[in-house]
PDB file of C-alpha atoms in Angstrom:
ATOM      1  CA  GLN A   1     -13.097  -8.962 -10.501  1.00 57.00           C
ATOM      2  CA  LYS A   2     -10.789  -7.447  -7.938  1.00 65.00           C
ATOM      3  CA  GLU A   3      -9.967  -9.131  -5.080  1.00 86.00           C
ATOM      4  CA  VAL A   4     -10.649  -5.671  -3.290  1.00 91.00           C
ATOM      5  CA  GLU A   5     -13.292  -3.492  -4.321  1.00 92.00           C
ATOM      6  CA  GLN A   6     -13.911   0.363  -3.365  1.00 93.00           C
ATOM      7  CA  ASN A   7     -16.198   3.397  -4.961  1.00 89.00           C
ATOM      8  CA  SER A   8     -13.661   5.836  -6.282  1.00 85.00           C
ATOM      9  CA  GLY A   9     -15.043   8.555  -5.301  1.00 86.00           C
ATOM     10  CA  PRO A  10     -15.317  11.351  -4.563  1.00 92.00           C
ATOM     11  CA  LEU A  11     -17.320  10.778  -1.407  1.00 95.00           C
ATOM     12  CA  SER A  12     -18.446  14.657  -0.462  1.00 96.00           C
ATOM     13  CA  VAL A  13     -18.910  14.554   3.356  1.00 96.00           C
ATOM     14  CA  PRO A  14     -19.614  18.399   5.076  1.00 97.00           C
ATOM     15  CA  GLU A  15     -17.162  19.137   7.874  1.00 97.00           C
ATOM     16  CA  GLY A  16     -18.412  17.841  11.089  1.00 97.00           C
ATOM     17  CA  ALA A  17     -20.201  14.746  10.034  1.00 97.00           C
ATOM     18  CA  ILE A  18     -19.817  11.373   9.489  1.00 97.00           C
ATOM     19  CA  ALA A  19     -18.080   9.935   6.497  1.00 97.00           C
ATOM     20  CA  SER A  20     -18.384   5.833   5.549  1.00 97.00           C
ATOM     21  CA  LEU A  21     -16.035   4.150   3.555  1.00 97.00           C
ATOM     22  CA  ASN A  22     -16.713   0.907   2.679  1.00 96.00           C
ATOM     23  CA  CYS A  23     -14.688  -1.803   0.855  1.00 95.00           C
ATOM     24  CA  THR A  24     -15.987  -5.744  -0.650  1.00 95.00           C
ATOM     25  CA  TYR A  25     -13.581  -8.630  -0.549  1.00 93.00           C
ATOM     26  CA  SER A  26     -13.659 -11.512  -2.838  1.00 90.00           C
ATOM     27  CA  ASP A  27     -11.464 -14.172  -1.188  1.00 83.00           C
ATOM     28  CA  ARG A  28     -13.406 -15.411   1.661  1.00 83.00           C
ATOM     29  CA  VAL A  29      -9.867 -16.553   3.531  1.00 81.00           C
ATOM     30  CA  SER A  30      -8.717 -13.100   3.930  1.00 82.00           C
ATOM     31  CA  GLN A  31      -7.787 -12.995   7.503  1.00 80.00           C
ATOM     32  CA  SER A  32      -6.775  -9.305   7.917  1.00 86.00           C
ATOM     33  CA  PHE A  33      -7.825  -5.551   7.198  1.00 91.00           C
ATOM     34  CA  PHE A  34      -6.417  -2.675   6.807  1.00 92.00           C
ATOM     35  CA  TRP A  35      -7.214   0.884   5.975  1.00 95.00           C
ATOM     36  CA  TYR A  36      -4.615   3.249   5.140  1.00 95.00           C
ATOM     37  CA  ARG A  37      -4.907   7.107   4.079  1.00 96.00           C
ATOM     38  CA  GLN A  38      -2.921   8.138   1.048  1.00 95.00           C
ATOM     39  CA  TYR A  39      -2.498  12.470   0.829  1.00 95.00           C
ATOM     40  CA  SER A  40      -1.818  13.457  -2.540  1.00 89.00           C
ATOM     41  CA  GLY A  41       1.694  12.242  -3.413  1.00 86.00           C
ATOM     42  CA  LYS A  42       2.065  10.998  -0.251  1.00 92.00           C
ATOM     43  CA  SER A  43       2.979   7.463   1.046  1.00 94.00           C
ATOM     44  CA  PRO A  44       0.338   5.801   2.779  1.00 94.00           C
ATOM     45  CA  GLU A  45      -0.466   5.338   6.133  1.00 92.00           C
ATOM     46  CA  LEU A  46      -1.909   3.057   8.268  1.00 90.00           C
ATOM     47  CA  ILE A  47      -4.825   4.041  10.101  1.00 91.00           C
ATOM     48  CA  MET A  48      -6.611   1.268  11.360  1.00 89.00           C
ATOM     49  CA  SER A  49      -6.772  -3.080  11.172  1.00 89.00           C
ATOM     50  CA  ILE A  50      -9.349  -5.411  11.792  1.00 91.00           C
ATOM     51  CA  TYR A  51      -8.967  -9.110  11.927  1.00 87.00           C
ATOM     52  CA  SER A  52     -12.702 -10.043  14.268  1.00 88.00           C
ATOM     53  CA  ASN A  53     -15.869  -9.330  13.019  1.00 92.00           C
ATOM     54  CA  GLY A  54     -17.707  -6.153  14.204  1.00 94.00           C
ATOM     55  CA  ASP A  55     -16.134  -2.725  15.256  1.00 94.00           C
ATOM     56  CA  LYS A  56     -12.733  -1.951  16.318  1.00 94.00           C
ATOM     57  CA  GLU A  57     -12.691   1.889  17.900  1.00 94.00           C
ATOM     58  CA  ASP A  58      -9.700   4.077  17.844  1.00 92.00           C
ATOM     59  CA  GLY A  59     -10.764   7.970  18.038  1.00 95.00           C
ATOM     60  CA  ARG A  60     -12.483   8.813  15.791  1.00 97.00           C
ATOM     61  CA  PHE A  61     -12.213   6.013  13.590  1.00 97.00           C
ATOM     62  CA  THR A  62     -14.010   2.769  13.663  1.00 97.00           C
ATOM     63  CA  ALA A  63     -13.523   0.237  11.640  1.00 96.00           C
ATOM     64  CA  GLN A  64     -16.540  -2.553  10.659  1.00 96.00           C
ATOM     65  CA  LEU A  65     -15.726  -5.731   9.548  1.00 95.00           C
ATOM     66  CA  ASN A  66     -18.359  -8.625   8.391  1.00 95.00           C
ATOM     67  CA  LYS A  67     -16.917 -11.625   7.093  1.00 92.00           C
ATOM     68  CA  ALA A  68     -19.867 -13.202   6.542  1.00 92.00           C
ATOM     69  CA  SER A  69     -20.964 -10.571   3.976  1.00 93.00           C
ATOM     70  CA  GLN A  70     -17.223 -10.330   2.772  1.00 93.00           C
ATOM     71  CA  TYR A  71     -17.436  -6.565   3.927  1.00 94.00           C
ATOM     72  CA  VAL A  72     -14.862  -3.925   5.590  1.00 96.00           C
ATOM     73  CA  SER A  73     -16.227  -0.145   6.893  1.00 97.00           C
ATOM     74  CA  LEU A  74     -14.226   2.815   7.338  1.00 97.00           C
ATOM     75  CA  LEU A  75     -16.241   5.793   9.766  1.00 97.00           C
ATOM     76  CA  ILE A  76     -14.979   8.683  10.713  1.00 97.00           C
ATOM     77  CA  ARG A  77     -16.412  10.583  13.227  1.00 97.00           C
ATOM     78  CA  ASP A  78     -16.544  14.422  13.252  1.00 97.00           C
ATOM     79  CA  SER A  79     -14.920  14.992   9.800  1.00 97.00           C
ATOM     80  CA  GLN A  80     -12.335  17.557   9.493  1.00 96.00           C
ATOM     81  CA  PRO A  81     -10.724  18.718   6.199  1.00 95.00           C
ATOM     82  CA  SER A  82      -7.734  17.432   7.338  1.00 96.00           C
ATOM     83  CA  ASP A  83      -9.303  14.052   6.836  1.00 97.00           C
ATOM     84  CA  SER A  84      -9.047  15.070   2.854  1.00 97.00           C
ATOM     85  CA  ALA A  85      -7.342  11.754   1.368  1.00 97.00           C
ATOM     86  CA  THR A  86      -7.723   8.564  -0.500  1.00 96.00           C
ATOM     87  CA  TYR A  87      -8.538   6.153   1.985  1.00 97.00           C
ATOM     88  CA  LEU A  88      -7.328   2.546   0.701  1.00 95.00           C
ATOM     89  CA  CYS A  89      -8.647  -0.638   1.632  1.00 95.00           C
ATOM     90  CA  ALA A  90      -6.192  -3.741   2.340  1.00 92.00           C
ATOM     91  CA  SER A  91      -6.393  -7.164   3.017  1.00 89.00           C
ATOM     92  CA  ARG A  92      -3.832 -10.423   3.557  1.00 82.00           C
ATOM     93  CA  GLY A  93      -5.114 -12.465   1.933  1.00 68.00           C
ATOM     94  CA  SER A  94      -4.716 -16.784   1.902  1.00 61.00           C
ATOM     95  CA  SER A  95      -1.383 -16.044   0.721  1.00 63.00           C
ATOM     96  CA  ALA A  96       0.683 -14.690   3.724  1.00 59.00           C
ATOM     97  CA  SER A  97       3.023 -12.940   1.002  1.00 66.00           C
ATOM     98  CA  LYS A  98       0.763 -10.488   0.472  1.00 75.00           C
ATOM     99  CA  ILE A  99      -1.113  -7.639   0.872  1.00 81.00           C
ATOM    100  CA  ILE A 100      -4.149  -6.583  -1.864  1.00 86.00           C
ATOM    101  CA  PHE A 101      -5.252  -3.578  -1.932  1.00 90.00           C
ATOM    102  CA  GLY A 102      -7.973  -1.642  -3.439  1.00 92.00           C
ATOM    103  CA  SER A 103      -8.136   1.326  -5.841  1.00 91.00           C
ATOM    104  CA  GLY A 104      -8.753   3.889  -2.830  1.00 94.00           C
ATOM    105  CA  THR A 105     -12.147   6.187  -2.249  1.00 95.00           C
ATOM    106  CA  ARG A 106     -11.108  10.103  -2.429  1.00 95.00           C
ATOM    107  CA  LEU A 107     -13.158  11.862   0.494  1.00 97.00           C
ATOM    108  CA  SER A 108     -13.495  15.346   0.046  1.00 97.00           C
ATOM    109  CA  ILE A 109     -14.822  17.178   3.398  1.00 96.00           C
ATOM    110  CA  ARG A 110     -16.115  20.157   2.843  1.00 94.00           C
ATOM    111  CA  PRO A 111     -16.017  23.397   5.396  1.00 90.00           C
TER     112      PRO A 111
ATOM    113  CA  GLU B   1      13.820   6.560  14.165  1.00 80.00           C
ATOM    114  CA  ALA B   2      12.216   3.331  12.584  1.00 79.00           C
ATOM    115  CA  GLN B   3      11.867   4.010   8.663  1.00 92.00           C
ATOM    116  CA  VAL B   4      11.911   3.064   4.919  1.00 96.00           C
ATOM    117  CA  THR B   5      14.210   5.199   3.103  1.00 97.00           C
ATOM    118  CA  GLN B   6      14.210   5.404  -0.754  1.00 97.00           C
ATOM    119  CA  ASN B   7      16.212   7.400  -3.220  1.00 97.00           C
ATOM    120  CA  PRO B   8      16.064   9.263  -5.942  1.00 97.00           C
ATOM    121  CA  ARG B   9      12.823  10.748  -4.976  1.00 97.00           C
ATOM    122  CA  TYR B  10      12.406  12.153  -8.288  1.00 97.00           C
ATOM    123  CA  LEU B  11      13.540  11.122 -11.279  1.00 97.00           C
ATOM    124  CA  ILE B  12      13.286  12.438 -15.057  1.00 97.00           C
ATOM    125  CA  THR B  13      15.106  10.407 -17.194  1.00 96.00           C
ATOM    126  CA  VAL B  14      14.868   8.615 -21.111  1.00 96.00           C
ATOM    127  CA  THR B  15      14.024   5.506 -22.722  1.00 97.00           C
ATOM    128  CA  GLY B  16      16.596   2.701 -22.105  1.00 96.00           C
ATOM    129  CA  LYS B  17      18.507   4.382 -20.225  1.00 97.00           C
ATOM    130  CA  LYS B  18      18.645   1.476 -17.127  1.00 97.00           C
ATOM    131  CA  LEU B  19      18.459   3.233 -13.731  1.00 97.00           C
ATOM    132  CA  THR B  20      18.034   1.393 -10.218  1.00 98.00           C
ATOM    133  CA  VAL B  21      15.580   3.239  -7.083  1.00 98.00           C
ATOM    134  CA  THR B  22      16.779   2.542  -3.883  1.00 98.00           C
ATOM    135  CA  CYS B  23      15.177   1.185  -1.182  1.00 98.00           C
ATOM    136  CA  SER B  24      16.430   1.170   2.659  1.00 98.00           C
ATOM    137  CA  GLN B  25      14.678   0.187   5.812  1.00 97.00           C
ATOM    138  CA  ASN B  26      16.355   0.177   9.349  1.00 95.00           C
ATOM    139  CA  MET B  27      13.444  -2.180  11.182  1.00 92.00           C
ATOM    140  CA  ASN B  28      14.829  -5.736  11.079  1.00 93.00           C
ATOM    141  CA  HIS B  29      12.366  -6.850   8.408  1.00 92.00           C
ATOM    142  CA  GLU B  30      12.048 -10.293   6.552  1.00 91.00           C
ATOM    143  CA  TYR B  31       9.517  -8.750   4.289  1.00 90.00           C
ATOM    144  CA  MET B  32      10.203  -5.734   1.257  1.00 94.00           C
ATOM    145  CA  SER B  33       7.769  -4.892  -1.881  1.00 94.00           C
ATOM    146  CA  TRP B  34       7.821  -2.887  -4.558  1.00 97.00           C
ATOM    147  CA  TYR B  35       4.710  -1.091  -5.677  1.00 96.00           C
ATOM    148  CA  ARG B  36       3.997   1.289  -8.106  1.00 96.00           C
ATOM    149  CA  GLN B  37       0.767   3.701  -8.177  1.00 95.00           C
ATOM    150  CA  ASP B  38      -1.158   5.009 -10.750  1.00 92.00           C
ATOM    151  CA  PRO B  39      -4.239   6.729 -11.303  1.00 86.00           C
ATOM    152  CA  GLY B  40      -7.188   4.639 -11.118  1.00 79.00           C
ATOM    153  CA  LEU B  41      -5.368   1.206 -10.272  1.00 82.00           C
ATOM    154  CA  GLY B  42      -4.505   1.646  -7.035  1.00 84.00           C
ATOM    155  CA  LEU B  43      -1.043   0.026  -5.902  1.00 90.00           C
ATOM    156  CA  ARG B  44       0.241  -3.171  -7.784  1.00 91.00           C
ATOM    157  CA  GLN B  45       2.984  -5.190  -6.465  1.00 91.00           C
ATOM    158  CA  ILE B  46       5.919  -5.715  -8.778  1.00 95.00           C
ATOM    159  CA  TYR B  47       8.361  -7.336  -6.687  1.00 95.00           C
ATOM    160  CA  TYR B  48       8.354  -8.898  -3.364  1.00 93.00           C
ATOM    161  CA  SER B  49      11.158 -10.513  -1.132  1.00 94.00           C
ATOM    162  CA  MET B  50      10.784 -12.816   2.211  1.00 90.00           C
ATOM    163  CA  ASN B  51      14.163 -12.876   3.173  1.00 91.00           C
ATOM    164  CA  VAL B  52      17.904 -12.688   1.509  1.00 95.00           C
ATOM    165  CA  GLU B  53      18.237 -13.627  -1.417  1.00 95.00           C
ATOM    166  CA  VAL B  54      14.677 -14.769  -1.586  1.00 93.00           C
ATOM    167  CA  THR B  55      12.770 -13.028  -3.844  1.00 95.00           C
ATOM    168  CA  ASP B  56       9.280 -13.597  -6.181  1.00 92.00           C
ATOM    169  CA  LYS B  57       7.082 -11.672  -8.793  1.00 92.00           C
ATOM    170  CA  GLY B  58       4.199  -9.914  -7.546  1.00 90.00           C
ATOM    171  CA  ASP B  59       1.095  -8.450 -10.379  1.00 87.00           C
ATOM    172  CA  VAL B  60       2.960  -6.581 -12.297  1.00 94.00           C
ATOM    173  CA  PRO B  61       6.861  -7.738 -12.752  1.00 96.00           C
ATOM    174  CA  GLU B  62       7.560  -7.152 -16.241  1.00 97.00           C
ATOM    175  CA  GLY B  63      10.122  -4.378 -16.807  1.00 97.00           C
ATOM    176  CA  TYR B  64      12.119  -4.934 -13.636  1.00 98.00           C
ATOM    177  CA  LYS B  65      14.391  -6.768 -11.631  1.00 98.00           C
ATOM    178  CA  VAL B  66      15.256  -6.538  -7.908  1.00 98.00           C
ATOM    179  CA  SER B  67      17.571  -8.070  -5.326  1.00 97.00           C
ATOM    180  CA  ARG B  68      18.269  -8.557  -1.779  1.00 97.00           C
ATOM    181  CA  LYS B  69      21.650  -9.439  -0.715  1.00 97.00           C
ATOM    182  CA  GLU B  70      20.966  -8.086   2.204  1.00 97.00           C
ATOM    183  CA  LYS B  71      18.089  -7.925   4.749  1.00 96.00           C
ATOM    184  CA  ARG B  72      18.171  -4.164   4.968  1.00 97.00           C
ATOM    185  CA  ASN B  73      18.636  -3.129   1.100  1.00 98.00           C
ATOM    186  CA  PHE B  74      16.039  -4.197  -1.710  1.00 98.00           C
ATOM    187  CA  PRO B  75      16.690  -2.239  -4.698  1.00 98.00           C
ATOM    188  CA  LEU B  76      14.642  -2.031  -7.852  1.00 98.00           C
ATOM    189  CA  ILE B  77      16.209  -2.011 -11.226  1.00 98.00           C
ATOM    190  CA  LEU B  78      14.887  -0.792 -15.268  1.00 97.00           C
ATOM    191  CA  GLU B  79      17.407  -2.309 -17.384  1.00 95.00           C
ATOM    192  CA  SER B  80      15.339  -0.637 -20.103  1.00 97.00           C
ATOM    193  CA  PRO B  81      13.136   1.712 -18.994  1.00 97.00           C
ATOM    194  CA  SER B  82      10.321   2.675 -21.302  1.00 97.00           C
ATOM    195  CA  PRO B  83       7.481   5.457 -20.938  1.00 97.00           C
ATOM    196  CA  ASN B  84       5.121   3.055 -19.663  1.00 96.00           C
ATOM    197  CA  GLN B  85       7.176   2.416 -17.255  1.00 98.00           C
ATOM    198  CA  THR B  86       6.495   6.761 -15.883  1.00 97.00           C
ATOM    199  CA  SER B  87       4.793   6.179 -12.154  1.00 97.00           C
ATOM    200  CA  LEU B  88       5.138   6.834  -8.821  1.00 96.00           C
ATOM    201  CA  TYR B  89       7.124   3.796  -6.508  1.00 98.00           C
ATOM    202  CA  PHE B  90       6.760   3.010  -3.154  1.00 97.00           C
ATOM    203  CA  CYS B  91       9.040   0.266  -1.298  1.00 97.00           C
ATOM    204  CA  ALA B  92       7.267  -1.406   1.650  1.00 94.00           C
ATOM    205  CA  SER B  93       8.632  -3.653   4.258  1.00 93.00           C
ATOM    206  CA  SER B  94       7.189  -5.938   7.604  1.00 88.00           C
ATOM    207  CA  PHE B  95       7.483  -8.695   9.292  1.00 84.00           C
ATOM    208  CA  LEU B  96       6.796 -11.777   7.885  1.00 75.00           C
ATOM    209  CA  LEU B  97       2.899 -11.301   7.488  1.00 61.00           C
ATOM    210  CA  GLN B  98       2.406 -14.136   9.612  1.00 62.00           C
ATOM    211  CA  LYS B  99       0.270 -12.641  12.577  1.00 61.00           C
ATOM    212  CA  SER B 100      -2.952 -10.716  12.010  1.00 55.00           C
ATOM    213  CA  THR B 101      -0.786  -7.875  13.195  1.00 61.00           C
ATOM    214  CA  ASP B 102       1.647  -7.458  10.498  1.00 66.00           C
ATOM    215  CA  THR B 103       1.474  -4.799   7.893  1.00 72.00           C
ATOM    216  CA  GLN B 104       3.822  -2.747   5.822  1.00 81.00           C
ATOM    217  CA  TYR B 105       5.266   0.433   6.118  1.00 89.00           C
ATOM    218  CA  PHE B 106       5.615   2.699   3.235  1.00 94.00           C
ATOM    219  CA  GLY B 107       8.771   4.441   1.905  1.00 96.00           C
ATOM    220  CA  PRO B 108       8.281   8.018   0.942  1.00 96.00           C
ATOM    221  CA  GLY B 109       8.060   7.483  -2.884  1.00 97.00           C
ATOM    222  CA  THR B 110      10.053   8.315  -6.090  1.00 97.00           C
ATOM    223  CA  ARG B 111       8.034   9.803  -8.822  1.00 96.00           C
ATOM    224  CA  LEU B 112       9.471   8.633 -12.291  1.00 97.00           C
ATOM    225  CA  THR B 113       9.082   9.996 -15.810  1.00 97.00           C
ATOM    226  CA  VAL B 114      10.454   7.968 -18.787  1.00 97.00           C
ATOM    227  CA  LEU B 115      10.471  10.312 -21.667  1.00 96.00           C
TER     228      LEU B 115
END
């Protein structure tokens, strides 16, 4: 079992709708969770981080964390074509020395 | 400007020819790491370093070497590259991952092809 799992997609969402990206993790002692956006051939860019149960909002992005269910999600409101990218979920686990990445979900926003 | 730089950005080489990919950061980060990214496999950690002269293996270290003689630099060395090391490589750095807010910042990537 992968430590951080994501549906690879592609997830296709119409422009202006809400895109919902999901991630599960296996290490119960994971403390911090991150969402990175990666355009094709480019480096990952941090867009959200979350450490406590509940929701965290930043502009059009909302990260949700449920530690009991070991589940993290990212909602993108008013989706734009520029949001089309691969979204990587990552967790900082029991070892402080590494961040573990999921394999990413490819999101496509159709005009 | 705070950044992580990598060189070269693109490299085509042949099997067995030693190569080095450089990584440098200007943020005084203690922690540096190398990843490779392959389709469907996500980012896999090769090696990491928590400070000068302190390095350790990640998930896929075979065929790679690193060194950390200075805080800002963390080169990746392929002594005898093979075609299965064809990949997109990223260097990343951060402060030590001790605070919940610590995360990694990535370099622009090096696309390596081994023929």
